[in-house]
Short mmCIF file of C-alpha atoms and ligand atoms in Angstrom, two decimals:
data_model
loop_
_atom_site.label_atom_id
_atom_site.label_comp_id
_atom_site.label_asym_id
_atom_site.label_seq_id
_atom_site.Cartn_x
_atom_site.Cartn_y
_atom_site.Cartn_z
CA MET A 23 -68.47 167.50 -7.45
CA SER A 24 -64.79 166.61 -8.10
CA ILE A 25 -62.06 168.74 -6.65
CA THR A 26 -58.39 168.19 -8.21
CA PRO A 27 -55.44 170.58 -7.35
CA GLY A 28 -55.48 173.56 -9.47
CA ARG A 29 -52.59 175.27 -11.22
CA ARG A 30 -51.60 177.56 -8.15
CA ALA A 31 -51.93 174.60 -5.56
CA ARG A 32 -49.68 172.70 -8.06
CA GLN A 33 -47.25 175.43 -7.94
CA VAL A 34 -47.18 175.81 -4.41
CA ILE A 35 -46.72 172.26 -3.80
CA LYS A 36 -43.88 172.20 -6.00
CA ARG A 37 -42.00 175.37 -4.31
CA ASP A 38 -42.47 173.56 -0.98
CA SER A 39 -41.05 170.22 -1.66
CA ARG A 40 -37.84 172.54 -2.54
CA VAL A 41 -37.54 174.34 0.84
CA ILE A 42 -39.60 172.79 3.57
CA LEU A 43 -37.94 170.33 5.63
CA THR A 44 -40.47 167.88 7.35
CA THR A 45 -44.04 167.50 7.92
CA THR A 46 -46.82 165.11 8.57
CA ARG A 47 -48.56 165.71 5.41
CA GLU A 48 -49.58 162.69 3.30
CA HIS A 49 -53.18 162.55 2.19
CA PHE A 50 -54.05 165.01 -0.14
CA PRO A 51 -53.00 168.04 -2.06
CA PHE A 52 -54.72 170.96 0.17
CA VAL A 53 -53.27 174.18 -0.32
CA VAL A 54 -55.30 176.29 2.25
CA ASP A 55 -55.98 179.95 1.55
CA ARG A 56 -58.74 181.62 3.63
CA GLY A 57 -61.79 180.56 5.81
CA GLU A 58 -64.84 181.16 7.97
CA GLY A 59 -67.36 179.29 9.69
CA ASP A 60 -67.34 175.79 8.72
CA HIS A 61 -65.82 176.40 5.47
CA ILE A 62 -61.99 176.65 4.15
CA TYR A 63 -61.22 177.92 0.66
CA ASP A 64 -57.87 176.52 -1.19
CA VAL A 65 -55.75 178.73 -3.30
CA ASP A 66 -57.78 178.02 -6.59
CA GLY A 67 -61.22 178.97 -4.66
CA ASN A 68 -62.54 175.45 -4.16
CA LYS A 69 -64.63 175.50 -0.98
CA PHE A 70 -64.33 172.77 1.74
CA ILE A 71 -66.36 171.56 4.61
CA ASP A 72 -63.94 171.22 7.63
CA PHE A 73 -64.33 168.15 9.69
CA SER A 74 -60.79 168.59 11.44
CA SER A 75 -60.87 171.89 13.19
CA PHE A 76 -57.51 172.41 11.83
CA ILE A 77 -56.12 169.49 14.01
CA SER A 78 -58.55 170.37 16.92
CA VAL A 79 -57.78 174.36 16.61
CA TYR A 80 -60.90 175.67 15.58
CA ASN A 81 -63.09 175.01 18.07
CA LEU A 82 -65.19 177.85 17.59
CA GLY A 83 -65.06 177.63 13.57
CA VAL A 84 -62.57 178.00 10.89
CA ASN A 85 -60.38 181.11 11.44
CA SER A 86 -62.22 181.41 14.89
CA THR A 87 -64.77 184.08 15.76
CA GLU A 88 -64.92 187.84 14.60
CA GLU A 89 -64.60 189.00 18.41
CA VAL A 90 -61.18 187.00 18.71
CA ARG A 91 -59.80 188.17 15.66
CA LYS A 92 -60.81 191.72 16.52
CA GLU A 93 -59.06 191.42 20.08
CA ALA A 94 -55.96 189.85 18.65
CA LYS A 95 -55.62 192.87 16.00
CA LYS A 96 -56.29 195.38 18.89
CA GLN A 97 -53.49 194.07 20.88
CA ILE A 98 -51.34 193.81 17.91
CA ASP A 99 -51.48 197.52 17.65
CA ARG A 100 -51.03 197.96 21.43
CA LEU A 101 -47.96 195.75 22.21
CA MET A 102 -47.73 192.42 20.68
CA HIS A 103 -44.69 190.77 22.77
CA GLY A 104 -44.31 191.95 26.28
CA ALA A 105 -41.37 189.47 27.59
CA PHE A 106 -44.03 188.02 30.34
CA THR A 107 -41.79 185.73 31.87
CA ASP A 108 -39.31 189.05 32.85
CA TYR A 109 -41.81 192.02 33.20
CA TYR A 110 -45.09 192.22 34.40
CA SER A 111 -48.47 192.51 32.39
CA GLU A 112 -52.05 192.27 33.12
CA LEU A 113 -53.70 190.47 30.29
CA PRO A 114 -52.07 187.28 31.10
CA VAL A 115 -52.84 187.61 34.51
CA ARG A 116 -56.51 188.24 33.81
CA PHE A 117 -56.73 185.42 31.43
CA ALA A 118 -55.20 182.92 34.37
CA GLU A 119 -57.72 184.38 36.74
CA ASN A 120 -60.38 183.71 34.14
CA LEU A 121 -59.03 180.00 33.23
CA ILE A 122 -58.79 179.02 36.86
CA LYS A 123 -62.64 179.93 37.04
CA VAL A 124 -63.52 177.02 34.75
CA MET A 125 -61.08 174.80 36.08
CA PRO A 126 -62.00 172.53 39.17
CA SER A 127 -61.89 174.25 42.82
CA GLY A 128 -57.96 174.19 44.18
CA PHE A 129 -56.57 174.88 40.49
CA GLY A 130 -54.10 176.77 40.49
CA LYS A 131 -51.19 178.17 38.99
CA VAL A 132 -50.56 178.60 35.10
CA PHE A 133 -47.59 178.47 33.25
CA TYR A 134 -47.77 179.80 29.71
CA SER A 135 -45.96 178.33 26.64
CA ASN A 136 -46.56 178.19 23.05
CA SER A 137 -47.52 174.80 22.18
CA GLY A 138 -48.95 171.34 23.06
CA THR A 139 -45.35 169.77 23.67
CA GLU A 140 -44.00 172.69 25.73
CA ALA A 141 -47.28 172.46 27.97
CA ASN A 142 -46.25 168.61 28.51
CA GLU A 143 -42.32 169.67 28.89
CA ALA A 144 -43.20 172.00 31.35
CA ALA A 145 -45.55 169.40 33.30
CA ILE A 146 -42.78 166.84 33.16
CA LYS A 147 -40.72 169.01 34.90
CA PHE A 148 -42.75 170.21 37.24
CA ALA A 149 -43.76 166.85 38.48
CA ARG A 150 -40.33 166.04 39.15
CA ILE A 151 -39.99 169.17 41.33
CA PHE A 152 -43.07 168.73 43.09
CA THR A 153 -42.37 164.76 43.92
CA GLY A 154 -38.56 164.72 43.94
CA ARG A 155 -38.92 161.88 41.59
CA GLN A 156 -37.53 160.96 38.31
CA TYR A 157 -39.41 158.87 36.11
CA THR A 158 -42.93 159.25 34.35
CA LEU A 159 -45.46 156.61 33.45
CA ALA A 160 -47.30 157.17 30.01
CA PHE A 161 -49.40 154.99 27.90
CA HIS A 162 -49.09 152.92 24.69
CA GLY A 163 -50.75 154.58 22.18
CA SER A 164 -50.29 157.86 23.59
CA PHE A 165 -49.11 161.08 22.09
CA HIS A 166 -47.51 163.90 24.14
CA GLY A 167 -45.41 166.18 21.62
CA ARG A 168 -42.13 165.45 19.43
CA THR A 169 -39.50 167.50 21.78
CA MET A 170 -37.31 165.31 23.41
CA GLY A 171 -38.94 165.09 26.76
CA SER A 172 -42.32 164.85 25.50
CA LEU A 173 -41.06 162.38 22.81
CA ALA A 174 -40.02 160.13 25.65
CA LEU A 175 -43.80 159.76 26.71
CA THR A 176 -45.24 159.63 23.36
CA ALA A 177 -45.71 156.03 22.22
CA SER A 178 -48.34 156.26 19.46
CA LYS A 179 -45.96 155.21 16.46
CA THR A 180 -42.67 154.09 16.09
CA VAL A 181 -41.76 156.51 13.15
CA GLN A 182 -41.87 159.23 15.71
CA ARG A 183 -39.67 157.73 17.88
CA GLU A 184 -37.11 156.08 15.68
CA ARG A 185 -33.81 157.46 15.25
CA PHE A 186 -34.34 160.06 18.39
CA GLY A 187 -33.53 157.49 21.27
CA PRO A 188 -32.33 157.06 24.22
CA PHE A 189 -34.82 158.50 25.75
CA ASN A 190 -35.02 160.13 29.50
CA SER A 191 -36.64 158.33 32.28
CA ALA A 192 -40.32 157.40 30.96
CA ILE A 193 -42.00 154.02 31.11
CA HIS A 194 -45.01 152.93 29.48
CA ALA A 195 -48.19 150.81 30.09
CA PRO A 196 -51.07 149.40 28.27
CA TYR A 197 -54.01 152.01 27.56
CA ALA A 198 -57.58 150.56 27.81
CA TYR A 199 -58.12 150.31 24.05
CA CYS A 200 -60.90 147.75 24.72
CA TYR A 201 -61.50 147.19 20.87
CA ARG A 202 -58.10 145.78 20.52
CA CYS A 203 -57.56 144.60 24.01
CA PRO A 204 -53.73 143.57 24.28
CA PHE A 205 -54.90 140.86 26.71
CA GLY A 206 -57.36 139.53 24.22
CA LYS A 207 -60.21 140.28 26.78
CA GLU A 208 -63.60 142.15 26.87
CA TYR A 209 -64.55 144.69 29.04
CA PRO A 210 -65.93 144.54 31.77
CA SER A 211 -65.37 140.64 32.30
CA CYS A 212 -61.55 141.39 31.81
CA GLY A 213 -61.76 142.93 35.35
CA MET A 214 -59.14 145.70 34.14
CA ALA A 215 -56.50 143.14 33.15
CA CYS A 216 -54.57 146.30 31.89
CA VAL A 217 -54.23 147.66 35.29
CA ASP A 218 -53.60 144.33 36.66
CA TYR A 219 -50.55 144.22 34.37
CA ILE A 220 -49.37 147.69 35.30
CA LYS A 221 -49.55 146.68 38.96
CA LYS A 222 -48.12 143.19 38.59
CA GLU A 223 -45.53 143.67 35.93
CA VAL A 224 -44.79 147.39 35.15
CA LEU A 225 -44.47 148.91 38.72
CA ALA A 226 -43.55 145.30 40.35
CA LYS A 227 -40.80 144.46 37.81
CA GLU A 228 -39.60 147.42 35.82
CA THR A 229 -39.87 150.62 38.15
CA SER A 230 -40.79 151.05 41.39
CA PRO A 231 -43.59 153.25 41.81
CA LYS A 232 -41.87 155.25 44.61
CA GLU A 233 -39.69 156.65 41.73
CA ILE A 234 -42.57 157.55 39.42
CA SER A 235 -43.37 161.30 39.58
CA ALA A 236 -46.52 161.31 37.51
CA ILE A 237 -48.83 159.30 35.14
CA PHE A 238 -49.75 161.40 32.05
CA MET A 239 -53.05 160.27 30.77
CA GLU A 240 -55.09 161.53 27.47
CA PRO A 241 -58.46 161.07 28.68
CA VAL A 242 -59.08 160.37 25.19
CA LEU A 243 -56.25 158.92 23.03
CA GLY A 244 -56.06 161.47 20.07
CA GLU A 245 -53.15 160.80 17.73
CA GLY A 246 -53.27 157.10 19.18
CA GLY A 247 -56.65 156.49 17.31
CA TYR A 248 -59.36 158.62 19.03
CA VAL A 249 -59.94 155.84 21.93
CA VAL A 250 -62.11 156.34 24.67
CA PRO A 251 -61.20 154.25 28.09
CA PRO A 252 -63.93 152.81 30.49
CA LYS A 253 -64.79 155.12 33.36
CA GLU A 254 -63.30 152.59 35.56
CA PHE A 255 -60.09 152.56 33.86
CA VAL A 256 -59.61 156.19 34.58
CA TYR A 257 -60.66 156.00 37.90
CA VAL A 258 -58.44 153.13 38.85
CA ILE A 259 -55.54 154.91 37.47
CA ARG A 260 -56.48 157.80 39.58
CA LYS A 261 -56.54 155.66 42.52
CA LEU A 262 -53.08 153.78 41.86
CA ALA A 263 -51.40 157.44 41.59
CA ASP A 264 -53.05 158.28 44.95
CA GLU A 265 -51.95 155.01 46.44
CA HIS A 266 -48.04 155.57 45.46
CA GLY A 267 -47.72 159.36 45.90
CA MET A 268 -47.72 159.95 42.09
CA LEU A 269 -49.43 163.04 40.28
CA LEU A 270 -51.86 162.58 37.54
CA VAL A 271 -51.33 164.58 34.43
CA SER A 272 -54.60 165.07 32.37
CA ALA A 273 -52.97 165.60 28.78
CA GLU A 274 -55.62 167.47 27.36
CA VAL A 275 -53.99 169.12 24.16
CA GLN A 276 -56.42 167.44 21.98
CA ALA A 277 -59.36 166.61 24.10
CA GLY A 278 -59.79 169.62 26.35
CA TYR A 279 -61.47 172.79 25.56
CA MET A 280 -65.21 171.56 25.15
CA ARG A 281 -64.45 169.18 22.27
CA THR A 282 -65.83 166.29 24.55
CA GLY A 283 -68.46 168.43 25.70
CA LYS A 284 -67.28 169.43 28.97
CA PHE A 285 -64.63 172.03 29.50
CA LEU A 286 -61.96 169.45 30.71
CA ALA A 287 -62.16 166.02 29.14
CA LEU A 288 -61.42 164.12 32.50
CA ASP A 289 -64.36 165.42 33.98
CA ASN A 290 -66.60 163.08 31.84
CA PHE A 291 -64.82 160.34 34.30
CA ASN A 292 -65.66 162.16 37.49
CA VAL A 293 -61.76 162.48 38.39
CA LYS A 294 -59.53 165.14 38.91
CA ALA A 295 -56.04 165.40 37.96
CA ASP A 296 -53.06 167.38 39.80
CA ILE A 297 -51.64 169.24 36.64
CA TYR A 298 -53.77 169.82 33.36
CA THR A 299 -51.98 170.43 30.05
CA MET A 300 -53.76 172.22 27.09
CA ALA A 301 -52.74 173.83 23.97
CA LYS A 302 -54.34 173.74 20.51
CA ALA A 303 -58.17 175.35 20.81
CA VAL A 304 -56.86 177.51 24.02
CA GLY A 305 -55.10 180.35 21.50
CA GLY A 306 -58.20 180.45 19.39
CA GLY A 307 -55.92 179.95 16.44
CA ILE A 308 -52.54 181.69 17.96
CA PRO A 309 -49.92 179.31 19.29
CA MET A 310 -50.62 178.86 22.97
CA GLY A 311 -49.89 176.22 25.44
CA VAL A 312 -50.94 176.24 29.27
CA THR A 313 -49.88 173.82 32.11
CA ILE A 314 -52.26 174.17 35.18
CA THR A 315 -51.07 173.12 38.37
CA ARG A 316 -53.11 172.18 41.68
CA ARG A 317 -52.53 175.08 43.99
CA SER A 318 -51.57 173.06 46.98
CA LEU A 319 -48.29 171.65 44.89
CA GLY A 320 -46.60 175.04 45.60
CA ASP A 321 -44.27 176.92 43.46
CA ILE A 322 -41.49 176.25 41.00
CA PRO A 323 -38.29 177.96 42.09
CA ALA A 324 -37.56 181.33 39.61
CA GLY A 325 -35.36 180.21 36.85
CA ALA A 326 -36.09 176.62 36.94
CA HIS A 327 -38.37 176.75 33.81
CA SER A 328 -39.44 179.62 31.60
CA ASN A 329 -39.42 180.56 27.90
CA THR A 330 -39.58 183.76 25.90
CA PHE A 331 -42.85 183.86 24.01
CA GLY A 332 -45.02 182.19 27.22
CA GLY A 333 -47.75 184.91 27.48
CA ASN A 334 -47.49 186.57 24.45
CA LEU A 335 -49.90 189.20 24.49
CA VAL A 336 -51.75 188.56 21.11
CA ALA A 337 -51.87 185.09 21.75
CA VAL A 338 -53.48 185.83 25.15
CA ALA A 339 -55.72 188.48 23.79
CA ALA A 340 -56.96 185.71 21.48
CA ALA A 341 -57.14 183.38 24.05
CA GLN A 342 -59.14 185.67 26.38
CA ALA A 343 -61.58 186.58 23.96
CA SER A 344 -62.06 182.62 22.97
CA LEU A 345 -62.58 181.99 26.64
CA ALA A 346 -65.03 184.71 27.41
CA TYR A 347 -67.31 182.99 24.22
CA VAL A 348 -66.67 179.66 25.88
CA ARG A 349 -67.93 181.35 29.38
CA SER A 350 -70.95 183.23 28.23
CA HIS A 351 -72.01 180.49 25.76
CA ARG A 352 -71.29 177.35 27.84
CA GLN A 353 -75.11 175.97 28.29
CA GLU A 354 -75.63 176.43 24.59
CA LEU A 355 -72.12 175.09 23.47
CA GLU A 356 -72.66 171.85 25.57
CA ARG A 357 -76.50 171.33 24.45
CA GLY A 358 -75.02 171.87 20.80
CA ILE A 359 -72.19 169.39 21.55
CA ARG A 360 -74.73 166.65 22.73
CA SER A 361 -76.82 167.09 19.64
CA ARG A 362 -74.19 167.35 17.18
CA GLY A 363 -72.25 164.44 18.80
CA GLY A 364 -75.39 162.38 18.92
CA THR A 365 -76.11 163.09 15.18
CA ILE A 366 -72.46 162.20 14.22
CA MET A 367 -72.69 158.77 16.32
CA GLU A 368 -76.23 158.13 14.84
CA ARG A 369 -75.06 158.39 11.53
CA LEU A 370 -71.89 156.22 11.95
CA GLU A 371 -73.51 153.53 13.81
CA ASP A 372 -76.32 153.35 11.12
CA MET A 373 -73.31 153.31 8.52
CA LYS A 374 -71.69 150.52 10.49
CA THR A 375 -74.72 148.11 9.87
CA ARG A 376 -74.42 148.78 5.97
CA TYR A 377 -70.52 149.11 5.73
CA GLU A 378 -68.62 145.91 6.72
CA ILE A 379 -65.30 148.06 6.47
CA ILE A 380 -66.37 149.91 9.44
CA GLY A 381 -64.97 148.30 12.70
CA ASP A 382 -65.60 150.52 15.34
CA VAL A 383 -67.43 153.67 16.23
CA ARG A 384 -66.76 155.50 19.15
CA GLY A 385 -66.45 158.89 21.14
CA LEU A 386 -67.04 161.63 23.55
CA GLY A 387 -68.99 164.84 22.74
CA MET A 388 -67.50 165.86 19.20
CA MET A 389 -64.52 163.87 19.56
CA ILE A 390 -65.42 161.28 17.64
CA GLY A 391 -63.41 158.32 15.75
CA VAL A 392 -64.04 155.43 13.13
CA GLU A 393 -62.07 152.59 12.69
CA PHE A 394 -61.70 150.71 9.46
CA VAL A 395 -60.67 147.15 9.33
CA ARG A 396 -60.22 144.76 6.18
CA ASP A 397 -62.46 141.96 8.29
CA ARG A 398 -64.40 142.36 11.25
CA LYS A 399 -63.31 139.07 13.06
CA THR A 400 -59.19 139.49 12.49
CA LYS A 401 -59.59 143.45 12.88
CA GLU A 402 -56.63 143.80 10.25
CA PHE A 403 -56.28 147.56 9.81
CA ALA A 404 -57.68 148.93 6.55
CA ARG A 405 -54.87 151.60 6.47
CA SER A 406 -54.81 152.17 2.61
CA GLU A 407 -58.54 151.85 2.45
CA ARG A 408 -59.01 154.86 5.25
CA ASP A 409 -56.63 157.12 3.32
CA GLU A 410 -58.77 156.22 0.02
CA ILE A 411 -61.79 157.51 2.21
CA ILE A 412 -60.13 160.66 3.17
CA GLY A 413 -58.72 161.24 -0.24
CA GLU A 414 -62.20 160.65 -1.77
CA CYS A 415 -63.78 162.92 0.59
CA PHE A 416 -61.14 165.54 -0.49
CA LYS A 417 -62.17 165.29 -3.82
CA SER A 418 -65.89 165.95 -2.91
CA GLY A 419 -65.19 168.94 -0.70
CA LEU A 420 -64.73 167.56 2.73
CA ILE A 421 -61.56 167.89 5.05
CA LEU A 422 -60.73 164.96 7.25
CA LEU A 423 -57.74 163.95 9.74
CA PRO A 424 -56.81 160.49 10.53
CA ALA A 425 -55.50 158.92 13.55
CA GLY A 426 -54.01 155.60 14.59
CA GLU A 427 -53.64 152.91 12.22
CA SER A 428 -56.74 152.97 10.56
CA THR A 429 -59.14 155.70 12.08
CA ILE A 430 -60.76 159.25 10.91
CA ARG A 431 -61.28 161.59 13.49
CA ILE A 432 -64.62 163.31 13.23
CA ILE A 433 -64.07 166.92 14.95
CA PRO A 434 -65.74 169.56 12.76
CA PRO A 435 -65.71 172.99 14.83
CA LEU A 436 -68.13 172.56 17.73
CA THR A 437 -70.20 175.53 16.45
CA VAL A 438 -70.80 173.61 13.15
CA ALA A 439 -74.35 174.33 11.39
CA MET A 440 -76.52 171.03 11.27
CA SER A 441 -76.98 171.41 7.33
CA ASN A 442 -73.45 171.48 7.01
CA LEU A 443 -72.69 168.76 9.32
CA GLY A 444 -75.36 166.90 7.37
CA GLU A 445 -73.64 167.49 3.91
CA GLY A 446 -70.43 166.56 5.45
CA LEU A 447 -71.72 163.24 6.46
CA ASP A 448 -73.21 162.59 3.37
CA ILE A 449 -69.76 163.22 1.61
CA LEU A 450 -67.88 160.92 4.12
CA GLU A 451 -71.01 158.32 3.46
CA ASN A 452 -70.59 157.90 -0.14
CA ALA A 453 -66.47 157.71 0.10
CA VAL A 454 -66.94 154.87 2.82
CA LYS A 455 -69.72 153.01 0.22
CA LYS A 456 -67.31 153.36 -2.76
CA VAL A 457 -64.21 151.98 -0.92
CA ASN A 458 -66.25 149.33 0.78
CA GLY A 459 -67.81 148.38 -2.29
CA ALA A 460 -64.21 148.15 -3.93
CA ALA A 461 -62.51 146.25 -1.11
CA LYS A 462 -65.18 143.57 -1.30
CA ARG A 463 -64.48 143.06 -4.98
CA ARG A 464 -60.87 142.69 -4.24
C1 LIG U 501 -52.84 165.09 22.88
C2 LIG U 501 -51.57 165.98 22.17
N1 LIG U 501 -50.32 166.22 23.02
C3 LIG U 501 -49.40 167.06 22.83
C4 LIG U 501 -49.52 167.25 21.33
C5 LIG U 501 -48.38 168.16 20.84
O1 LIG U 501 -48.83 169.28 20.25
P1 LIG U 501 -47.87 170.43 19.65
O2 LIG U 501 -48.11 169.89 18.15
O3 LIG U 501 -48.74 171.85 19.68
O4 LIG U 501 -46.76 170.46 20.24
C6 LIG U 501 -50.65 167.03 20.42
C7 LIG U 501 -50.90 167.25 18.81
O5 LIG U 501 -51.32 166.67 17.99
C8 LIG U 501 -51.77 166.11 21.01
O6 LIG U 501 -52.90 165.94 19.97
#
């Protein structure tokens, strides 16, 4: 099978270029039309297997479940927008009550927004109010959004920041990206050199921890390349926060909502945060962000932070139906993620033994990344080769997304059928084989 954009796709792309200002598209001419389950169809009727969950949104299948769609449609006919920040309504209260049931004990209070960046903006402001401190610490490689507050924390690619500074009071520290340790060491013999650096350099010479309100941490780096830190790193960061009265914000916009096999990605590390942020999958396909705080932190003064659409009734109806599914199928989902994640990892590890271009395979649950390199010793990023692989897969009917410099994310819906998973991995392997062969001949 070889898919090329048809007449309708070409027309839409041409019109798009005339009226749409900016996006992050770069890899292939994919013009979506309709989707269900594991598949998405383009405007020319071409069928694709989805290994992207549409940027980690469709965790329960492309276009979510029938029940989620039914509840959203029902709410559309009843009342779409209830101005939840000014008037009361029951549905957002019920959803918050149910969300708290799947959170660690002691949580909490929920603030509603419409996206990941807004969920993080709220957390930045709340952390300042709770601690009375003005700085925020985030990690190199992290992505927290593109609005000016969360962009100050984002440090995944300079293209996202250049032209926009100066930023507000954020400082950055190395993340435990062990495959590319910035100190040239190996875990565990490194003795957590990255944390040592944070203590002895960042917090001793740049900004006093007494002035830092919170540490923002993605439990698994998303945009930054699907990097899973050692458990010890997360534990030590929690300890560091405690020692200095800083809050820990677990930024789970991408990693949360069962993606890593647990509802909260941070739970894989046996650590609890003070504030959690989530978005993407929470609304089941409708925009929604949530910022969830530990109850003992208290409240935010009225008017200090708000928005118009937070708690939008259609979004909450969809989120409620999606969460009901997760709660009633929790064990089945967890088992499924373990076996599907295991299948993906085994297959990628096996591919790594045959294709030199694969430098590293890593992941948690069904949040899996494969990093491509030109040379396993120098670890030179195989950026264009990675893009070629994504393009080859598209032509063969598989949708994938990049991450970091030369990584591909493997994030199908959590419910993907084993047969479609296998078919997608076959397509991926064929593409890797082709590009690996071409790279060797160069
Ligand atoms: C970890 C993380 N945080 C924040 C964001 C920003 O979310 P949004 O694009 O909904 O503003 C993203 C988006 O990819 C993300 O992956």
